[in-house]
PDB file of C-alpha atoms in Angstrom:
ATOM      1  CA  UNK A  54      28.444  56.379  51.426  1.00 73.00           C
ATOM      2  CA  UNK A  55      31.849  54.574  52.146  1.00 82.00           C
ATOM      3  CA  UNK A  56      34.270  57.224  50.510  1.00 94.00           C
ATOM      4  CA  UNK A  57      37.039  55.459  49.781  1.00 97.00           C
ATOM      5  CA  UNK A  58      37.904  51.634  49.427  1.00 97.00           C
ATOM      6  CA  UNK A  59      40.705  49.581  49.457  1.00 97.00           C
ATOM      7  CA  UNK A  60      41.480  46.279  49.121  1.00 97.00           C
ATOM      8  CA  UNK A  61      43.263  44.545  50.523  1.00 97.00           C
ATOM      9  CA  UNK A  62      43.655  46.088  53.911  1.00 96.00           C
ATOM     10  CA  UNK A  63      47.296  43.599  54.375  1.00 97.00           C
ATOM     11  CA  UNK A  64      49.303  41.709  51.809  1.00 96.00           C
ATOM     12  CA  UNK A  65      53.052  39.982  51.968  1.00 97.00           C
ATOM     13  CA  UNK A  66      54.702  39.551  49.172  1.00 96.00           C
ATOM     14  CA  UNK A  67      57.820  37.586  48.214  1.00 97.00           C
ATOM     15  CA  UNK A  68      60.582  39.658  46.245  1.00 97.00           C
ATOM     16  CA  UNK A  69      59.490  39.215  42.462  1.00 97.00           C
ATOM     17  CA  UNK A  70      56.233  38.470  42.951  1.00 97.00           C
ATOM     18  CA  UNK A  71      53.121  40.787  41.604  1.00 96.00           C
ATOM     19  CA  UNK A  72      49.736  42.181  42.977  1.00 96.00           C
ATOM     20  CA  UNK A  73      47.016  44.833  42.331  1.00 97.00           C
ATOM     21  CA  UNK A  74      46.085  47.192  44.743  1.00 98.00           C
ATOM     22  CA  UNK A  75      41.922  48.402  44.269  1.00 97.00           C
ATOM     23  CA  UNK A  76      40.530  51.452  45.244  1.00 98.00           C
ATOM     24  CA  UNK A  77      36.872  52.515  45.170  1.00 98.00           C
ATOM     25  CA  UNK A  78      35.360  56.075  45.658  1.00 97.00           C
ATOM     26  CA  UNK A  79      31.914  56.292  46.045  1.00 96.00           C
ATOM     27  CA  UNK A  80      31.327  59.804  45.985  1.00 95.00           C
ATOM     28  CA  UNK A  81      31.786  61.212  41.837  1.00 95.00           C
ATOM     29  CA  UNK A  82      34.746  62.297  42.113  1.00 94.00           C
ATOM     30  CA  UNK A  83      36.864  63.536  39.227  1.00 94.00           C
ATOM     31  CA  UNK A  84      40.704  62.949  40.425  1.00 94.00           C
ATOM     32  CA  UNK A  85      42.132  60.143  42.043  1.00 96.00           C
ATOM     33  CA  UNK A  86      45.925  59.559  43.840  1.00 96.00           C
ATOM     34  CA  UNK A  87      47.776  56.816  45.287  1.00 98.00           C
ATOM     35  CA  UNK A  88      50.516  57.505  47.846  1.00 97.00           C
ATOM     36  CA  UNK A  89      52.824  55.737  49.754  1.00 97.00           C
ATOM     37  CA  UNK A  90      54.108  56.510  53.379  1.00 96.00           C
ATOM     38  CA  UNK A  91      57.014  55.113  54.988  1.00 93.00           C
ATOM     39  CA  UNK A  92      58.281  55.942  58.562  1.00 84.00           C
ATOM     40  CA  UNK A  93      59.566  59.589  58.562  1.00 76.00           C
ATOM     41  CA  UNK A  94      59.045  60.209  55.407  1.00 78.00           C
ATOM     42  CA  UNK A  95      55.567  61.266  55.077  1.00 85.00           C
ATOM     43  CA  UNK A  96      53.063  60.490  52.239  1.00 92.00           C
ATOM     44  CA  UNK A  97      54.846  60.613  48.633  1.00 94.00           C
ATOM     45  CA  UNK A  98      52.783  60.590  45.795  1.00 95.00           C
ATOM     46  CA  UNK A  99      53.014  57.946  43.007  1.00 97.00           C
ATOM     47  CA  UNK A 100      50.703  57.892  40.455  1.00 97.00           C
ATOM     48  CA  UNK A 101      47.653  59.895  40.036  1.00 95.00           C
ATOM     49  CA  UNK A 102      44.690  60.798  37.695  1.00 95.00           C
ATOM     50  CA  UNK A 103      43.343  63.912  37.235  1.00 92.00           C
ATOM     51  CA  UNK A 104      40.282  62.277  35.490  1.00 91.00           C
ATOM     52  CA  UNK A 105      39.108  59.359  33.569  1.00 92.00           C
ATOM     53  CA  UNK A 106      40.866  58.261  31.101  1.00 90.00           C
ATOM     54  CA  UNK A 107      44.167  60.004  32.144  1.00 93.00           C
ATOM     55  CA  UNK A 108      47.186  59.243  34.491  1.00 96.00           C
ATOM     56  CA  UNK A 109      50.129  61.103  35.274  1.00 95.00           C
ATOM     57  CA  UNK A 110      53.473  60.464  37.226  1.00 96.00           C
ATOM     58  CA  UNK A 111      53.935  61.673  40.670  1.00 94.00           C
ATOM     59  CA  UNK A 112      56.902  61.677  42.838  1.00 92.00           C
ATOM     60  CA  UNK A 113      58.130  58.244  42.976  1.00 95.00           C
ATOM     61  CA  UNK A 114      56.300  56.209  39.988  1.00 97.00           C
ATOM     62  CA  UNK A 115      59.350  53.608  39.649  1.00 96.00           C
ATOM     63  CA  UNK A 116      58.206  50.170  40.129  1.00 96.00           C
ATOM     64  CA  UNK A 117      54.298  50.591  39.844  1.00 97.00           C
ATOM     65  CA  UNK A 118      51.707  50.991  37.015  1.00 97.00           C
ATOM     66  CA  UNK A 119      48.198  52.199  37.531  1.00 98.00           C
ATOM     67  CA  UNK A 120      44.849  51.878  35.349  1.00 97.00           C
ATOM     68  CA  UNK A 121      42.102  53.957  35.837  1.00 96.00           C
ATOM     69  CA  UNK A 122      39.295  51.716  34.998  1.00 89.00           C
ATOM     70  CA  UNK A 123      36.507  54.043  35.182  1.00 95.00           C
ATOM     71  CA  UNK A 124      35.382  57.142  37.127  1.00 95.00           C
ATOM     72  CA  UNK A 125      34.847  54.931  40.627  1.00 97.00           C
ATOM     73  CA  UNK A 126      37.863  52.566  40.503  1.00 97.00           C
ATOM     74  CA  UNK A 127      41.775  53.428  40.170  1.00 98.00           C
ATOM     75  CA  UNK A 128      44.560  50.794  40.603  1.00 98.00           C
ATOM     76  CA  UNK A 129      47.768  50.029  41.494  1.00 98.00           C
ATOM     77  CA  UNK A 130      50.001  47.213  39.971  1.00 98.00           C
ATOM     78  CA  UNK A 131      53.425  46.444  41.404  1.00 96.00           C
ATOM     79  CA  UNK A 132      54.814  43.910  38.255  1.00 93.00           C
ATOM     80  CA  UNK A 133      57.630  42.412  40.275  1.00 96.00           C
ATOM     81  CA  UNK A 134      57.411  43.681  44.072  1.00 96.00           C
ATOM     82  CA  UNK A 135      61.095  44.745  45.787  1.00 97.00           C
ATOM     83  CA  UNK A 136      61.648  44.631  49.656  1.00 97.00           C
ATOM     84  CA  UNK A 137      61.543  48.773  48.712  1.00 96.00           C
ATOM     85  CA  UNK A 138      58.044  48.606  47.845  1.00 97.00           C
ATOM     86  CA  UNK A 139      57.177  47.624  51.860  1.00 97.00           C
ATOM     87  CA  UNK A 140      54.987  50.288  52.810  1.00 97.00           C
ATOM     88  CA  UNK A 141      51.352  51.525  53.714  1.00 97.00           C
ATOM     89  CA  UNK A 142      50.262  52.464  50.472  1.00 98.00           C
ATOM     90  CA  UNK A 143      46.572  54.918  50.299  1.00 97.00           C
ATOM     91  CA  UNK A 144      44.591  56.037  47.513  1.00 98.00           C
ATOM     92  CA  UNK A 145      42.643  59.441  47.915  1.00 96.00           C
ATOM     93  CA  UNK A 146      40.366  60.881  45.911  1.00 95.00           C
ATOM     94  CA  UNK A 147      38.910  64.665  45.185  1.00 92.00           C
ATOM     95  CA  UNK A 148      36.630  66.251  43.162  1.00 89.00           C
ATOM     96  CA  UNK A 149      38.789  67.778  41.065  1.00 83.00           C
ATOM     97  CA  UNK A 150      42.702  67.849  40.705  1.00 78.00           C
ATOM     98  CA  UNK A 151      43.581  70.244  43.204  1.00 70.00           C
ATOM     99  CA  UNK A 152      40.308  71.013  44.580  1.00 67.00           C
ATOM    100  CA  UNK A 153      40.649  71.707  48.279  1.00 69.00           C
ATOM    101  CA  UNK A 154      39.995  68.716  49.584  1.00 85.00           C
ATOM    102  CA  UNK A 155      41.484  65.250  49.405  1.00 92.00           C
ATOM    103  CA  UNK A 156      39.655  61.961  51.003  1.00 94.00           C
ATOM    104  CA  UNK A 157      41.663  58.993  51.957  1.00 96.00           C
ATOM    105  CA  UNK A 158      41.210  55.074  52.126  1.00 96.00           C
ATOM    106  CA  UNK A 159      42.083  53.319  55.095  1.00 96.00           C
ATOM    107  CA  UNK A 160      45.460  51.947  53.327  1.00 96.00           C
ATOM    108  CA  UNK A 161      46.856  49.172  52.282  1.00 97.00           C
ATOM    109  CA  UNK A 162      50.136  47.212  54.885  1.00 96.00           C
ATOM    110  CA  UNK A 163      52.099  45.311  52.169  1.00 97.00           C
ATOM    111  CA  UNK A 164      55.630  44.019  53.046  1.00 97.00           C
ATOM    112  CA  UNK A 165      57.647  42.263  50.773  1.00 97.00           C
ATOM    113  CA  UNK A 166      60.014  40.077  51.590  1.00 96.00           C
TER     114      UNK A 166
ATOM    115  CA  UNK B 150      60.765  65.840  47.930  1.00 50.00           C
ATOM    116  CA  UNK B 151      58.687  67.521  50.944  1.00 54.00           C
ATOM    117  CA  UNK B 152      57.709  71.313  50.406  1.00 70.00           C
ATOM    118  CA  UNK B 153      56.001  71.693  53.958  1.00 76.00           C
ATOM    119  CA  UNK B 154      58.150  70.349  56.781  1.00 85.00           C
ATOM    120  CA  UNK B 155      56.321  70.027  60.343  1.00 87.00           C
ATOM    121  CA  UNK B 156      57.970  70.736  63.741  1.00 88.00           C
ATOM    122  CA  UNK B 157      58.199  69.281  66.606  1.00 93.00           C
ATOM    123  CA  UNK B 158      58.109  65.470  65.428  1.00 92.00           C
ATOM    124  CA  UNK B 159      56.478  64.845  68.465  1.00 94.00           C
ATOM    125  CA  UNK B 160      54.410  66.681  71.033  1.00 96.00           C
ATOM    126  CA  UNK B 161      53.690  65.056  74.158  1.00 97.00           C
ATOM    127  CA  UNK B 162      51.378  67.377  76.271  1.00 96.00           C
ATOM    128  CA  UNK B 163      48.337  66.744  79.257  1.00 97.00           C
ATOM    129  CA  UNK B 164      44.599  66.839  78.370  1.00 97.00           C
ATOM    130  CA  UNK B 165      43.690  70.439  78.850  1.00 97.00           C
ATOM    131  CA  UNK B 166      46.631  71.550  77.886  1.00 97.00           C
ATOM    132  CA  UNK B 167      47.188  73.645  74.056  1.00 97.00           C
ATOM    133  CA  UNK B 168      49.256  72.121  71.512  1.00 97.00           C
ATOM    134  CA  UNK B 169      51.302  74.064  69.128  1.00 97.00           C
ATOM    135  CA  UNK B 170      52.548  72.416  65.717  1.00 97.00           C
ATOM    136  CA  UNK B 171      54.322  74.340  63.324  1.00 96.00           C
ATOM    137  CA  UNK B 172      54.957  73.588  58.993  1.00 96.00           C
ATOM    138  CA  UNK B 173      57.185  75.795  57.108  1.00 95.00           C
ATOM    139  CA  UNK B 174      57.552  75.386  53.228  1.00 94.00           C
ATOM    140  CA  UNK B 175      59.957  76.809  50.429  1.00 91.00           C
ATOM    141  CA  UNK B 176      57.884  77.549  47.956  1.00 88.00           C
ATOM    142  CA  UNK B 177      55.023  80.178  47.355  1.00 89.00           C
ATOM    143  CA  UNK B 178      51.915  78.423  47.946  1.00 90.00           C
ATOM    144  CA  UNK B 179      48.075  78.534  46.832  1.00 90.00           C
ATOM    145  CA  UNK B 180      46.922  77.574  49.963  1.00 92.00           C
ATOM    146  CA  UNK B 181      47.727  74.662  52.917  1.00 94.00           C
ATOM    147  CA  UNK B 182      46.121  72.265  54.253  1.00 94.00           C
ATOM    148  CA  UNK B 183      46.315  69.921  57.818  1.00 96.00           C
ATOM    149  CA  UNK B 184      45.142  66.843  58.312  1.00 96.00           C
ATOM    150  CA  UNK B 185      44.940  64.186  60.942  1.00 97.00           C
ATOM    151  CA  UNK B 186      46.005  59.940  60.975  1.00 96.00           C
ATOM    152  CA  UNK B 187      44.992  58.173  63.424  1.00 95.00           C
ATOM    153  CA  UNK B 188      46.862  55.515  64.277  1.00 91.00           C
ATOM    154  CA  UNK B 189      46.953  52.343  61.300  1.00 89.00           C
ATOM    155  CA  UNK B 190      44.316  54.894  59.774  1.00 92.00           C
ATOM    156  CA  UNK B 191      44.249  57.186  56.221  1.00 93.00           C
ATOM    157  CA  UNK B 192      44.037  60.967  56.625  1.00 95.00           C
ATOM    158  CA  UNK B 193      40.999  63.147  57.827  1.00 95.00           C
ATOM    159  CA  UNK B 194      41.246  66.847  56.265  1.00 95.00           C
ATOM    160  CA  UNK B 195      40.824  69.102  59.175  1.00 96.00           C
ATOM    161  CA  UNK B 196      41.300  73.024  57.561  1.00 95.00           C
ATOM    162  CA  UNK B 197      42.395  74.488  54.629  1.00 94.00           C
ATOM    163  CA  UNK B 198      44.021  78.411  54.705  1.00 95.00           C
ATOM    164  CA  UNK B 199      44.390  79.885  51.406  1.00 93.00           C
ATOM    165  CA  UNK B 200      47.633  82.562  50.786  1.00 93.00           C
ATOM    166  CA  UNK B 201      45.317  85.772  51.056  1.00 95.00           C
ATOM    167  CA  UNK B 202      43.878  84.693  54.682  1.00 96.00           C
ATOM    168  CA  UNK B 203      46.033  84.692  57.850  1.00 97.00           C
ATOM    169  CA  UNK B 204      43.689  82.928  60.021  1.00 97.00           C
ATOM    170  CA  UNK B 205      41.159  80.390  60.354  1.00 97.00           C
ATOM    171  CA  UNK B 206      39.196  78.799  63.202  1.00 96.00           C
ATOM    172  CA  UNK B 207      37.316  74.994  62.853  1.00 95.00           C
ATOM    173  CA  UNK B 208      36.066  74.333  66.533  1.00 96.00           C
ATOM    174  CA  UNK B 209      38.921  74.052  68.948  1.00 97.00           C
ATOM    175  CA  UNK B 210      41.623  74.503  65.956  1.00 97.00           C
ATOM    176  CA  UNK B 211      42.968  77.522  64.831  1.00 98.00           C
ATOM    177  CA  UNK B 212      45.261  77.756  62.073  1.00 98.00           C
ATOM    178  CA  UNK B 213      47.770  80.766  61.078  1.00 98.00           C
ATOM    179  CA  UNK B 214      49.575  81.453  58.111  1.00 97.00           C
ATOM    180  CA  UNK B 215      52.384  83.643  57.499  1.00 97.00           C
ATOM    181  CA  UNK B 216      53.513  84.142  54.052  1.00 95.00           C
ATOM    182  CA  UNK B 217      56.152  86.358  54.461  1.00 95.00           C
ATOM    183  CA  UNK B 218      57.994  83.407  56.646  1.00 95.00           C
ATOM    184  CA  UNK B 219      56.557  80.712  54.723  1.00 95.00           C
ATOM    185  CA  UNK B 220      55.033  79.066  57.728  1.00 96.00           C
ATOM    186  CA  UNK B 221      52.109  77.688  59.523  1.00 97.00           C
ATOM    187  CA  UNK B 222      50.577  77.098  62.914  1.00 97.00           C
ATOM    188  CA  UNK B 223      48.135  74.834  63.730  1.00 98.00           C
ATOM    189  CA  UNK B 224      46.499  75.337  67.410  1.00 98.00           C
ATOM    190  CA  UNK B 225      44.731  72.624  69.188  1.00 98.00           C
ATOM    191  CA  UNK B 226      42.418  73.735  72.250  1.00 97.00           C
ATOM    192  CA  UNK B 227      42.211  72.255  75.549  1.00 97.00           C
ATOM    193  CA  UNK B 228      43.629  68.896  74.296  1.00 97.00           C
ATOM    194  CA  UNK B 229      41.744  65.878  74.773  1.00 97.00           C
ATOM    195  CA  UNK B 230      43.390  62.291  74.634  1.00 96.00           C
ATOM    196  CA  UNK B 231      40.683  61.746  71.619  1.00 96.00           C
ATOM    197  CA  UNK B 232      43.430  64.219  70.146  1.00 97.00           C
ATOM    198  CA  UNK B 233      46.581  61.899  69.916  1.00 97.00           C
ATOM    199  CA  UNK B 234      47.473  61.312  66.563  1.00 97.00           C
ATOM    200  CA  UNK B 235      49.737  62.604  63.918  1.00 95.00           C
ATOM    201  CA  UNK B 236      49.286  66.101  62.381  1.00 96.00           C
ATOM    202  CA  UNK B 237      50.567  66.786  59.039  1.00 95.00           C
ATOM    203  CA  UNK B 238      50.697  69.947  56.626  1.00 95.00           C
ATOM    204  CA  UNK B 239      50.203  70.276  52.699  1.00 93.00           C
ATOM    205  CA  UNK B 240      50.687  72.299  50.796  1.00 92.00           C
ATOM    206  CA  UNK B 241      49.702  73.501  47.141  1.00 89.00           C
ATOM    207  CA  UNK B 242      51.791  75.486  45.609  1.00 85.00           C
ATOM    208  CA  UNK B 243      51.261  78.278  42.988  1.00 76.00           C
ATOM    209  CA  UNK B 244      51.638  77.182  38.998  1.00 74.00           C
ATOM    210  CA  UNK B 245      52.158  73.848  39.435  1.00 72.00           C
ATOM    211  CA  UNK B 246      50.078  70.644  39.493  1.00 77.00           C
ATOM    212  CA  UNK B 247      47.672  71.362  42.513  1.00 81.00           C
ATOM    213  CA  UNK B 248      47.791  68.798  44.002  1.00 87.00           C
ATOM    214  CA  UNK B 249      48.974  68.644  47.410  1.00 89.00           C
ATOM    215  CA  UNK B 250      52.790  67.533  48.536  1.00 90.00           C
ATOM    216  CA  UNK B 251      52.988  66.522  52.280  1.00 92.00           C
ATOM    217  CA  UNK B 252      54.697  66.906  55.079  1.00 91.00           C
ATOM    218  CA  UNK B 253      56.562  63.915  57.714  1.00 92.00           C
ATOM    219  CA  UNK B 254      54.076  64.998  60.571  1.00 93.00           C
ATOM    220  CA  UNK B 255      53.618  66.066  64.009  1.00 94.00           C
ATOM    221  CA  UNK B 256      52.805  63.103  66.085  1.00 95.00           C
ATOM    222  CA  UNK B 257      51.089  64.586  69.026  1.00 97.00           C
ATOM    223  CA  UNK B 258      50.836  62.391  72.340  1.00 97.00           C
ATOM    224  CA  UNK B 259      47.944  63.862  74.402  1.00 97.00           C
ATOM    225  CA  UNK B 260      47.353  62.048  77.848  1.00 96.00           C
ATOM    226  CA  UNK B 261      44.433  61.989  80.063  1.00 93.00           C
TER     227      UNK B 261
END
C-alpha cells in the first residue's frame, strides 16, 4: 500500500498562473482533506470531502477549488496562484469524516512568485 | 483559527532525557489527538485520548488529558535523537464537524 500520494512533491509558480495539485489514497477511504501549513501557523484546513461526491469549505477555502473525482483521487486547483498561496500544502485522508485517525501525504512545496 | 495551542515551541533536551509538551484548547472536545512531522515530511498519528479517559500509554509515550483545564500532556521516554521532530495536538471538538483543527507544534530538538 502507498497511503497517500501527491503530486507534485515541488512546484513554482508565477503570480497569476494556475496548477492542480493530485492526491491518491490507496487504502478505501471515505473522507478526504487538503491543508496548508505555513511557518507558525500550523496546518489550516481548506477544502475537504466527507465522501464522494461531496465537498465542503474548511478554514481558509479563498483562492482554491477542489474536485473529488472519485473515491481514490481528490484535487486541488489554485485558478490564478498569489505569492499568499506559497506554502506546503498536504492532503490526508480517513475512513470516515472524523474517524480517529487521519493519514497524510508527503506534501506538496509550491512558491509563487 | 487554532483550538489546541502547543507549548513550548521548542524543546531542546539530551538523548535519555524525558520531554514534556503541553496543548491546551478552548473548546469542549470529543477527543485529541498528537502527531509527529518529520522534517520536509506529512504527519504520522501517534495517540488519540478521548474526553472520558485521562490517560493513555503507546510505547515510550504517555499522554494525559485534563478536561477540567482543557489541556494535554504528551510524555516522551528516554528521548532518542530518532525523536527530533515537531509534535503537534488536535483536537475534535464536540457538535461540530469532526474533523480535526491543529495546533502550531512543539518542535522538539533531541541530541545524541
Amino acid at each position: 500500500n502507498a497511503g497517500v500520494t501527491q503530486t507534485p512533491k515541488f512546484q513554482v509558480l508565477k503570480t497569476g498562473q494556475s496548477m492542480t495539485l493530485q492526491c491518491a489514497q490507496d487504502m478505501n477511504h471515505n473522507s478526504m482533506y487538503w491543508y496548508r501549513q505555513d511557518p507558525g501557523m500550523g496546518l489550516r484546513l481548506i477544502y475537504y470531502s466527507a465522501s464522494e461526491g461531496t465537498t465542503d469549505k474548511g478554514e481558509v477555502p479563498n483562492g482554491y477549488n477542489v474536485s473529488r473525482l472519485n473515491k481514490r483521487e481528490f484535487s486541488l486547483r489554485l485558478e490564478s496562484a498569489a505569492p499568499s498561496q506559497t506554502s506546503v500544502y498536504f492532503c490526508a485522508s480517513s475512513e470516515f469524516q472524523g474517524t480517529e485517525t487521519q493519514y497524510f501525504g508527503p506534501g506538496t512545496r509550491l512558491l509563487v512568485l | 483559527s487554532q483550538q489546541g495551542e502547543e507549548d513550548p515551541q521548542a524543546l531542546s533536551i539530551q538523548e535519555g532525557e524525558n520531554a514534556t509538551m503541553n496543548c491546551s484548547y478552548k473548546t469542549s472536545i470529543n477527543n485529541l489527538q498528537w502527531y509527529r512531522q518529520n522534517s520536509g515530511r506529512g504527519l504520522v498519528h501517534l495517540i488519540l485520548i478521548r474526553s472520558n479517559e485521562r490517560e493513555k500509554h503507546s510505547g515510550r509515550l504517555r499522554v494525559t488529558l485534563d478536561t477540567s483545564k482543557k489541556s494535554s500532556s504528551l510524555l516522551i521516554t528516554a528521548s532518542r535523537a530518532a525523536d527530533t521532530a515537531s509534535y503537534f495536538c488536535a483536537t475534535v471538538t464536540s457538535g461540530g464537524s469532526y474533523i480535526p483543527t491543529f495546533g502550531r507544534g512543539t518542535s522538539l530538538i533531541v541530541h545524541p
